mmCIF file of C-alpha atoms in Angstrom:
data_model
loop_
_atom_site.group_PDB
_atom_site.id
_atom_site.type_symbol
_atom_site.label_atom_id
_atom_site.label_comp_id
_atom_site.label_asym_id
_atom_site.label_seq_id
_atom_site.Cartn_x
_atom_site.Cartn_y
_atom_site.Cartn_z
ATOM 1 C CA GLU D 22 -21.536 26.295 -10.057
ATOM 2 C CA ILE D 23 -20.604 26.423 -6.542
ATOM 3 C CA TYR D 24 -19.315 22.971 -6.853
ATOM 4 C CA LEU D 25 -17.077 24.368 -9.914
ATOM 5 C CA TYR D 26 -15.726 27.106 -7.612
ATOM 6 C CA ILE D 27 -14.845 24.473 -4.750
ATOM 7 C CA ALA D 28 -13.155 22.182 -7.097
ATOM 8 C CA ILE D 29 -10.871 25.119 -8.538
ATOM 9 C CA CYS D 30 -10.012 26.047 -5.163
ATOM 10 C CA LEU D 31 -9.325 22.480 -4.041
ATOM 11 C CA LEU D 32 -7.175 21.574 -7.203
ATOM 12 C CA ILE D 33 -5.121 24.802 -7.026
ATOM 13 C CA ILE D 34 -4.586 23.957 -3.511
ATOM 14 C CA VAL D 35 -3.310 20.227 -4.078
ATOM 15 C CA ALA D 36 -1.526 21.069 -7.276
ATOM 16 C CA TYR D 37 0.272 23.727 -5.552
ATOM 17 C CA ASP D 38 0.899 21.708 -2.337
ATOM 18 C CA PHE D 39 2.129 18.404 -4.554
ATOM 19 C CA PHE D 40 4.310 20.151 -6.802
ATOM 20 C CA PHE D 41 6.096 22.314 -3.856
ATOM 21 C CA THR D 42 6.413 19.412 -2.247
ATOM 22 C CA VAL D 43 7.983 16.986 -4.950
ATOM 23 C CA ILE D 44 9.740 19.148 -7.642
ATOM 24 C CA SER D 45 10.878 22.404 -5.604
ATOM 25 C CA ILE D 46 13.435 20.447 -3.657
ATOM 26 C CA ASN D 47 12.656 23.441 -1.004
ATOM 27 C CA GLY D 48 10.988 21.590 1.503
ATOM 28 C CA ALA D 49 7.409 20.619 1.839
ATOM 29 C CA GLY D 50 4.129 22.421 1.141
ATOM 30 C CA LEU D 51 2.140 23.664 3.874
ATOM 31 C CA ILE D 52 -0.790 21.089 4.067
ATOM 32 C CA THR D 53 1.792 18.259 3.410
ATOM 33 C CA SER D 54 3.862 20.133 6.415
ATOM 34 C CA MET D 55 0.778 19.931 8.638
ATOM 35 C CA ILE D 56 -0.239 16.411 8.029
ATOM 36 C CA SER D 57 3.328 15.191 8.327
ATOM 37 C CA LYS D 58 3.890 17.129 11.288
ATOM 38 C CA GLY D 59 0.337 16.372 12.855
ATOM 39 C CA ILE D 60 0.875 12.425 12.475
ATOM 40 C CA ALA D 61 4.504 12.545 13.934
ATOM 41 C CA ARG D 62 3.321 14.355 16.952
ATOM 42 C CA CYS D 63 0.720 11.431 17.279
ATOM 43 C CA PHE D 64 3.385 8.850 17.184
ATOM 44 C CA LEU D 65 5.496 10.714 19.670
ATOM 45 C CA TRP D 66 2.775 10.914 21.939
ATOM 46 C CA MET D 67 1.957 7.133 21.798
ATOM 47 C CA ASN D 68 5.567 6.720 22.026
ATOM 48 C CA THR D 69 5.391 8.463 25.813
ATOM 49 C CA LYS D 70 2.757 5.786 26.846
ATOM 50 C CA ALA D 71 4.581 2.445 25.688
ATOM 51 C CA VAL D 72 7.338 0.514 26.897
ATOM 52 C CA ASN D 73 9.738 0.735 23.805
ATOM 53 C CA ARG D 74 10.272 2.746 20.640
ATOM 54 C CA THR D 75 8.359 0.168 18.515
ATOM 55 C CA ILE D 76 5.353 2.423 17.484
ATOM 56 C CA LEU D 77 7.684 4.851 16.150
ATOM 57 C CA ARG D 78 8.650 2.312 13.319
ATOM 58 C CA PHE D 79 5.409 2.867 11.806
ATOM 59 C CA SER D 80 5.455 6.846 11.689
ATOM 60 C CA GLY D 81 7.217 7.154 8.386
ATOM 61 C CA VAL D 82 4.725 4.770 6.868
ATOM 62 C CA ALA D 83 1.871 6.330 8.305
ATOM 63 C CA ILE D 84 2.808 9.718 7.082
ATOM 64 C CA ILE D 85 3.604 8.473 3.327
ATOM 65 C CA LEU D 86 0.189 6.697 3.039
ATOM 66 C CA ALA D 87 -1.708 9.951 4.491
ATOM 67 C CA LEU D 88 0.172 12.285 1.743
ATOM 68 C CA ILE D 89 -0.848 9.854 -0.886
ATOM 69 C CA CYS D 90 -4.414 9.848 0.377
ATOM 70 C CA TRP D 91 -4.593 13.586 0.344
ATOM 71 C CA TRP D 92 -2.624 14.237 -3.174
ATOM 72 C CA LEU D 93 -4.602 11.605 -4.922
ATOM 73 C CA GLY D 94 -7.713 11.999 -2.731
ATOM 74 C CA ALA D 95 -8.125 15.697 -3.307
ATOM 75 C CA LEU D 96 -7.130 15.323 -7.161
ATOM 76 C CA TRP D 97 -10.231 12.928 -7.433
ATOM 77 C CA ILE D 98 -12.519 14.891 -5.405
ATOM 78 C CA GLY D 99 -11.589 18.017 -7.376
ATOM 79 C CA PHE D 100 -12.304 16.271 -10.560
ATOM 80 C CA PHE D 101 -15.770 14.846 -9.133
ATOM 81 C CA LEU D 102 -17.066 18.321 -8.085
ATOM 82 C CA SER D 103 -16.218 19.634 -11.375
ATOM 83 C CA LEU D 104 -18.134 16.842 -12.920
ATOM 84 C CA LEU D 105 -20.884 17.755 -10.459
ATOM 85 C CA SER D 106 -21.229 21.251 -11.375
ATOM 86 C CA ASP D 107 -22.895 20.069 -14.975
ATOM 87 C CA HIS D 108 -25.722 17.556 -15.020
ATOM 88 C CA THR D 109 -24.521 16.158 -18.430
ATOM 89 C CA ALA D 110 -20.686 16.259 -18.060
ATOM 90 C CA VAL D 111 -20.962 12.319 -18.033
ATOM 91 C CA MET D 112 -22.990 10.023 -20.065
ATOM 92 C CA ASP D 113 -23.958 6.508 -19.625
ATOM 93 C CA ALA D 114 -22.168 5.194 -23.595
ATOM 94 C CA SER D 115 -25.068 2.348 -23.972
ATOM 95 C CA SER D 116 -28.397 3.995 -22.705
ATOM 96 C CA ALA D 117 -27.119 7.800 -23.926
ATOM 97 C CA THR D 118 -28.530 9.491 -20.523
ATOM 98 C CA ALA D 119 -27.076 11.319 -18.052
ATOM 99 C CA ALA D 120 -24.730 9.392 -15.319
ATOM 100 C CA PRO D 121 -25.861 9.605 -11.658
ATOM 101 C CA THR D 122 -23.952 10.997 -9.097
ATOM 102 C CA ILE D 123 -22.277 7.784 -7.843
ATOM 103 C CA ASP D 124 -21.341 6.724 -11.508
ATOM 104 C CA LYS D 125 -19.557 10.228 -12.190
ATOM 105 C CA PHE D 126 -17.626 9.539 -8.670
ATOM 106 C CA TYR D 127 -16.653 6.381 -10.498
ATOM 107 C CA PHE D 128 -15.967 7.657 -13.588
ATOM 108 C CA SER D 129 -13.568 10.341 -12.179
ATOM 109 C CA GLY D 130 -11.599 8.190 -10.458
ATOM 110 C CA TYR D 131 -11.505 5.393 -13.191
ATOM 111 C CA MET D 132 -10.122 8.517 -15.295
ATOM 112 C CA LEU D 133 -7.506 9.731 -13.119
ATOM 113 C CA SER D 134 -6.014 5.981 -12.726
ATOM 114 C CA THR D 135 -5.722 6.181 -16.371
ATOM 115 C CA LEU D 136 -7.796 2.838 -16.598
ATOM 116 C CA GLY D 137 -10.064 4.332 -19.347
ATOM 117 C CA ASN D 138 -13.535 5.504 -19.123
ATOM 118 C CA GLY D 139 -15.525 2.716 -17.773
ATOM 119 C CA ASP D 140 -18.438 2.362 -20.156
ATOM 120 C CA PHE D 141 -19.300 6.491 -19.640
ATOM 121 C CA VAL D 142 -18.311 9.035 -21.823
ATOM 122 C CA PRO D 143 -17.769 12.986 -21.615
ATOM 123 C CA GLY D 144 -21.140 14.476 -22.218
ATOM 124 C CA SER D 145 -19.340 17.407 -24.786
ATOM 125 C CA SER D 146 -16.415 18.486 -26.451
ATOM 126 C CA GLY D 147 -15.495 20.774 -23.517
ATOM 127 C CA TRP D 148 -15.905 17.772 -21.166
ATOM 128 C CA LYS D 149 -13.666 15.597 -23.349
ATOM 129 C CA VAL D 150 -10.730 17.872 -22.969
ATOM 130 C CA MET D 151 -11.176 18.222 -19.601
ATOM 131 C CA THR D 152 -11.014 14.583 -18.884
ATOM 132 C CA ALA D 153 -7.951 14.185 -21.293
ATOM 133 C CA ILE D 154 -6.408 17.000 -18.834
ATOM 134 C CA PHE D 155 -7.535 15.023 -15.794
ATOM 135 C CA SER D 156 -6.067 11.739 -17.151
ATOM 136 C CA PHE D 157 -2.648 13.252 -17.605
ATOM 137 C CA SER D 158 -3.025 14.737 -14.059
ATOM 138 C CA GLY D 159 -3.576 11.534 -12.475
ATOM 139 C CA PHE D 160 -0.809 10.051 -14.666
ATOM 140 C CA ILE D 161 1.613 12.505 -13.435
ATOM 141 C CA PHE D 162 0.830 12.959 -9.490
ATOM 142 C CA ILE D 163 1.044 9.206 -9.485
ATOM 143 C CA THR D 164 4.276 9.002 -11.467
ATOM 144 C CA THR D 165 5.989 11.937 -9.973
ATOM 145 C CA GLY D 166 4.704 11.007 -6.189
ATOM 146 C CA MET D 167 6.182 7.704 -6.693
ATOM 147 C CA THR D 168 9.832 9.068 -7.742
ATOM 148 C CA TYR D 169 9.530 11.234 -4.717
ATOM 149 C CA LEU D 170 8.906 8.644 -2.517
ATOM 150 C CA ILE D 171 11.970 6.669 -3.658
ATOM 151 C CA SER D 172 14.143 9.813 -2.894
ATOM 152 C CA VAL D 173 12.502 9.852 0.485
ATOM 153 C CA SER D 174 13.244 6.444 1.246
ATOM 154 C CA SER D 175 17.192 6.943 -0.212
ATOM 155 C CA ALA D 176 17.038 10.033 2.140
ATOM 156 C CA VAL D 177 16.067 7.871 5.022
ATOM 157 C CA LEU D 178 18.751 5.173 4.491
ATOM 158 C CA HIS D 179 21.428 7.982 4.134
ATOM 159 C CA LYS D 180 20.174 8.872 7.794
ATOM 160 C CA ARG D 181 20.421 5.619 9.142
ATOM 161 C CA SER D 182 23.700 5.207 7.753
ATOM 162 C CA LEU D 183 25.319 8.616 9.053
ATOM 163 C CA ALA D 184 23.824 7.542 12.315
ATOM 164 C CA LEU D 185 25.464 4.097 12.226
ATOM 165 C CA PHE D 186 28.931 5.433 10.914
ATOM 166 C CA ILE D 187 28.817 7.846 14.158
ATOM 167 C CA ALA D 188 28.076 5.065 16.814
ATOM 168 C CA ASN D 189 30.876 3.011 14.837
ATOM 169 C CA LEU D 190 33.305 5.895 15.408
ATOM 170 C CA LEU D 191 32.683 6.332 18.736
ATOM 171 C CA TYR D 192 32.616 2.370 19.768
ATOM 172 C CA VAL D 193 35.981 3.151 21.800
ATOM 173 C CA LYS D 194 36.200 3.714 25.703
ATOM 174 C CA ASP D 195 39.031 6.356 25.817
ATOM 175 C CA GLU D 196 37.727 9.856 24.680
ATOM 176 C CA GLY D 197 41.096 10.782 23.243
ATOM 177 C CA ASP D 198 40.758 7.787 20.684
ATOM 178 C CA LYS D 199 37.052 8.823 20.144
ATOM 179 C CA VAL D 200 38.397 12.193 18.777
ATOM 180 C CA GLN D 201 41.355 10.781 16.961
ATOM 181 C CA ALA D 202 38.640 8.235 15.229
ATOM 182 C CA VAL D 203 36.550 11.400 14.312
ATOM 183 C CA ILE D 204 39.668 13.244 13.213
ATOM 184 C CA ARG D 205 40.635 10.200 10.892
ATOM 185 C CA ASN D 206 37.454 10.243 9.614
ATOM 186 C CA GLY D 207 36.110 14.036 9.309
ATOM 187 C CA ASP D 208 36.129 14.523 5.683
ATOM 188 C CA GLN D 209 33.539 11.486 5.005
ATOM 189 C CA LEU D 210 31.799 12.572 8.459
ATOM 190 C CA ARG D 211 31.571 16.050 7.292
ATOM 191 C CA ASN D 212 30.185 14.922 3.787
ATOM 192 C CA MET D 213 27.725 12.900 5.248
ATOM 193 C CA ILE D 214 26.191 15.450 7.599
ATOM 194 C CA ASN D 215 26.288 17.891 4.654
ATOM 195 C CA LYS D 216 24.519 15.480 2.372
ATOM 196 C CA HIS D 217 21.946 14.532 5.564
ATOM 197 C CA ASN D 218 21.467 18.738 5.903
ATOM 198 C CA GLN D 219 20.623 18.642 2.058
ATOM 199 C CA ASN D 220 18.225 15.889 2.324
ATOM 200 C CA HIS D 221 16.402 17.326 5.283
ATOM 201 C CA LEU D 222 15.952 20.812 3.322
ATOM 202 C CA ALA D 223 14.567 18.712 -0.038
ATOM 203 C CA TYR D 224 12.474 16.249 1.925
ATOM 204 C CA PRO D 225 11.596 17.340 5.295
ATOM 205 C CA ILE D 226 9.584 13.977 5.676
ATOM 206 C CA VAL D 227 13.005 12.296 6.189
ATOM 207 C CA HIS D 228 12.746 13.831 9.829
ATOM 208 C CA TYR D 229 9.679 11.592 10.829
ATOM 209 C CA PHE D 230 11.277 8.314 10.274
ATOM 210 C CA TYR D 231 12.351 7.010 13.525
ATOM 211 C CA SER D 232 14.650 4.139 14.406
ATOM 212 C CA THR D 233 13.750 1.784 17.289
ATOM 213 C CA ASP D 234 17.315 1.090 18.590
ATOM 214 C CA GLU D 235 19.952 3.959 19.620
ATOM 215 C CA THR D 236 22.840 2.950 16.882
ATOM 216 C CA THR D 237 20.561 3.712 14.038
ATOM 217 C CA SER D 238 18.880 6.743 15.426
ATOM 218 C CA LEU D 239 20.523 9.898 14.405
ATOM 219 C CA ALA D 240 19.720 12.445 17.168
ATOM 220 C CA PRO D 241 21.609 10.643 20.004
ATOM 221 C CA ASN D 242 24.705 9.910 17.913
ATOM 222 C CA LEU D 243 24.729 13.593 16.725
ATOM 223 C CA ALA D 244 24.632 15.056 19.998
ATOM 224 C CA ARG D 245 27.241 12.567 21.393
ATOM 225 C CA ILE D 246 29.664 13.670 18.668
ATOM 226 C CA ASP D 247 28.665 17.395 19.027
ATOM 227 C CA GLN D 248 29.655 17.252 22.473
ATOM 228 C CA LEU D 249 32.774 15.497 21.800
ATOM 229 C CA LEU D 250 33.716 18.241 19.078
ATOM 230 C CA VAL D 251 32.790 21.002 21.430
ATOM 231 C CA ASP D 252 35.060 19.891 24.185
ATOM 232 C CA ALA D 253 37.983 19.088 21.578
ATOM 233 C CA LEU D 254 37.850 22.497 20.271
ATOM 234 C CA LYS D 255 37.903 24.052 23.850
ATOM 235 C CA ASN D 256 41.035 21.942 24.325
ATOM 236 C CA ASN D 257 42.381 23.207 20.536
ATOM 237 C CA VAL D 258 42.797 19.607 19.296
ATOM 238 C CA ASP D 259 43.500 19.769 15.611
ATOM 239 C CA SER D 260 41.091 22.614 14.903
ATOM 240 C CA ASN D 261 42.271 22.327 11.169
ATOM 241 C CA THR D 262 40.142 19.000 11.090
ATOM 242 C CA LEU D 263 37.466 19.968 13.757
ATOM 243 C CA HIS D 264 36.272 23.492 12.867
ATOM 244 C CA PRO D 265 34.904 22.501 9.348
ATOM 245 C CA LEU D 266 33.244 19.474 10.650
ATOM 246 C CA TYR D 267 32.033 22.120 13.777
ATOM 247 C CA HIS D 268 30.737 24.246 11.058
ATOM 248 C CA SER D 269 28.832 21.671 9.271
ATOM 249 C CA MET D 270 27.110 20.465 12.237
ATOM 250 C CA ASN D 271 25.970 24.205 12.719
ATOM 251 C CA SER D 272 24.610 24.081 9.427
ATOM 252 C CA TYR D 273 22.363 21.159 10.221
ATOM 253 C CA LEU D 274 21.348 22.864 13.548
ATOM 254 C CA HIS D 275 20.385 25.932 11.798
ATOM 255 C CA THR D 276 18.186 23.739 9.200
ATOM 256 C CA VAL D 277 16.482 21.778 12.072
ATOM 257 C CA ASN D 278 16.307 24.966 14.196
ATOM 258 C CA GLY D 279 14.166 26.554 11.395
ATOM 259 C CA THR D 280 12.007 23.839 10.921
ATOM 260 C CA PHE D 281 11.518 21.001 13.375
ATOM 261 C CA VAL D 282 12.556 22.222 16.892
ATOM 262 C CA ASP R 10 23.888 26.837 26.843
ATOM 263 C CA ILE R 11 21.887 27.182 23.652
ATOM 264 C CA ARG R 12 23.668 24.660 21.746
ATOM 265 C CA LYS R 13 22.428 21.892 24.522
ATOM 266 C CA ALA R 14 18.950 23.137 24.521
ATOM 267 C CA LEU R 15 18.718 22.882 20.891
ATOM 268 C CA PHE R 16 20.222 19.166 20.952
ATOM 269 C CA LYS R 17 17.665 18.649 23.762
ATOM 270 C CA ASP R 18 14.729 19.640 21.506
ATOM 271 C CA ILE R 19 16.140 17.391 18.559
ATOM 272 C CA LEU R 20 16.249 14.351 20.660
ATOM 273 C CA LYS R 21 12.711 15.185 21.792
ATOM 274 C CA SER R 22 11.624 15.623 18.285
ATOM 275 C CA ASP R 23 13.202 11.788 17.792
ATOM 276 C CA GLY R 24 11.473 10.397 20.506
ATOM 277 C CA TRP R 25 14.316 10.243 23.140
ATOM 278 C CA ASP R 26 13.029 12.196 25.776
ATOM 279 C CA SER R 27 10.777 9.261 27.610
#
């Protein structure tokens, strides 16, 4: 019975963590956050020992792979442990004998991937229902997880576009021209920063996708434009346009301050 | 000031401190 209790606890934890991360649009679950932060820290540490930023390119991919392993792995182990709690939970279809431990592990993985039951059958009506529930769970986890990852890549692309947009705007020598360029594109810039801010809240993992070059890195470009904004507002340059932009930047700083720095 | 310190932290969290 101990296996059943462990299985129930594990399944509740992974289901909460998964659905909070993927569906709530309010950030990531506790374990997902811990995994993401831990891997990102490893990459940042390796970056301090490296000559260039190439290693950081793999941070986002590593986090996504680790999260898939955590979500699907925990679901698989949870199902496997629940099968272990009953000796006759899984039967060999041809010999009608109870399946050994390794075959229960195979059966649970086979069911979760919705491939079928792999020459084994559930041992009772209760386990038949449980098997159907787990098969649906595997299907839901895989499809919803993939949809989430597509949204994340779209948010990462937006992050890079924003960085590039700012870098392009500031690609003039004169400070006055830079301010004028920001004023001319104030609305678009504000919308892009706001969208990135919302992406940050919905998909915190986007913070750990790093760019190798400075032009497409958001942090240095945002720091540059913020300094420009602060100086321009001190000199009372077109505050009607710059104040909303400054406010949008404040919202972003508020989001990042609470979560990442 | 606080704003500068915040951006310093953001740059650090983006791997730009080394």
